[in-house]
CSV table of C-alpha atoms in Angstrom, one decimal:
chain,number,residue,atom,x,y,z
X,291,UNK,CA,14.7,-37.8,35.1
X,292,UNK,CA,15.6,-34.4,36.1
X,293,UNK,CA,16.5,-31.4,34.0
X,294,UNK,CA,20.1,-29.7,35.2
X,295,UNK,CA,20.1,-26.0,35.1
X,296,UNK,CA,23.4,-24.6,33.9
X,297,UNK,CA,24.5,-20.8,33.6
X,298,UNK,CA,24.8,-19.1,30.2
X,299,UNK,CA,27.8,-17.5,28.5
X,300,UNK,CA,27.3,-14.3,30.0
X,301,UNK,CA,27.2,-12.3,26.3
X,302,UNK,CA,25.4,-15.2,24.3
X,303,UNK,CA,21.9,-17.1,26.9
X,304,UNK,CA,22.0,-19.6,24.2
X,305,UNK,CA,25.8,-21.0,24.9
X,306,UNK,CA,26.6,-23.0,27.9
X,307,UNK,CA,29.5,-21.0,30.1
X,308,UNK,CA,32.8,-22.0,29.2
X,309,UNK,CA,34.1,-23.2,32.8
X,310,UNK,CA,31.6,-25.6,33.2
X,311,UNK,CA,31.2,-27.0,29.7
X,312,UNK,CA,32.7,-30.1,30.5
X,313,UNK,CA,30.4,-30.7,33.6
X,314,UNK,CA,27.6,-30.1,30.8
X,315,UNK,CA,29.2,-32.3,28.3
X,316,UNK,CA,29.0,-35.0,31.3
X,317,UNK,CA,25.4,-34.5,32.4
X,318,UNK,CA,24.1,-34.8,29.1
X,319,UNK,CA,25.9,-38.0,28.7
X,320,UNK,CA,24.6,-39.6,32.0
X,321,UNK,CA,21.4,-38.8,30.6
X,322,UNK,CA,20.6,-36.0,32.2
X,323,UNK,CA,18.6,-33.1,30.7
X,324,UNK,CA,20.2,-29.9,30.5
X,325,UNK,CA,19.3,-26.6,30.4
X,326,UNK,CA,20.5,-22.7,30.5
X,327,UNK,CA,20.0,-19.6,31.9
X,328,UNK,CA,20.9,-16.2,31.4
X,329,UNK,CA,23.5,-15.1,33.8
X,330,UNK,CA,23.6,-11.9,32.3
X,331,UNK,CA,19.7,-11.4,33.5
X,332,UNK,CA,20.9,-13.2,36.6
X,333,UNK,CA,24.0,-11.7,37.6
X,334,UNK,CA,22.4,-7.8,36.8
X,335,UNK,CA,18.8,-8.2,38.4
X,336,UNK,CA,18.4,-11.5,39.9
X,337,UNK,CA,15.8,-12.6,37.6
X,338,UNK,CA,16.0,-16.3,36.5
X,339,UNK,CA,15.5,-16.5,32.4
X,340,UNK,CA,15.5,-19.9,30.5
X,341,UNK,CA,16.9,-20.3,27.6
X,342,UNK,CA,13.5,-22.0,26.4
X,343,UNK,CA,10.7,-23.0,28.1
X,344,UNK,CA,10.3,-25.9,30.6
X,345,UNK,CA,8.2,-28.3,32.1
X,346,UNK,CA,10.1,-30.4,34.1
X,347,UNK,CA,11.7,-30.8,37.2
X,348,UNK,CA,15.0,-28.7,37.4
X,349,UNK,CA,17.3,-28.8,39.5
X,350,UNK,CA,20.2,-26.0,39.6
X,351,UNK,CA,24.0,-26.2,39.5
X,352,UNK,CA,25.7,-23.0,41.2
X,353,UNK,CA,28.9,-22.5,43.1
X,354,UNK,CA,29.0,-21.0,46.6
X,355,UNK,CA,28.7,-17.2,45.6
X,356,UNK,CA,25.7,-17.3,43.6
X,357,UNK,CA,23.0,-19.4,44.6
X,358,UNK,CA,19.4,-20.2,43.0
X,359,UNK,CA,16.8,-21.9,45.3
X,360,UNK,CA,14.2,-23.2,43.0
């Protein structure tokens, strides 16, 4: 199973953003991993930061103006 990268609050890398908490909520009950980054980090310098460390398979969820290509 894959692990679903999701973008952080943008003040707190630990907190899942609060648009898409429902479409969080819903891939961890389909059985889905999830997992954040820090959009802060992301947004300001382009560098992707986990919120822990991985070794899976991810796979990213972005909207058309800001896309990662992992």
């Amino acid at each position: 199973m894959y692990t679903i990268l999701f973008p952080s609050d943008y003040f707190n890398r630990n907190k899942i953003d609060a648009e898409l908490e429902q479409e969080y909520i819903a891939a961890k009950k389909a059985g889905f991993g999830v997992m954040l980054f820090d959009y802060s980090s992301w947004f300001e310098s382009r560098k992707l930061v986990l919120n822990r460390d991985s070794d899976c398979d991810l796979i990213s969820r972005m909207d058309d103006e800001a896309r990662i290509v992992l």
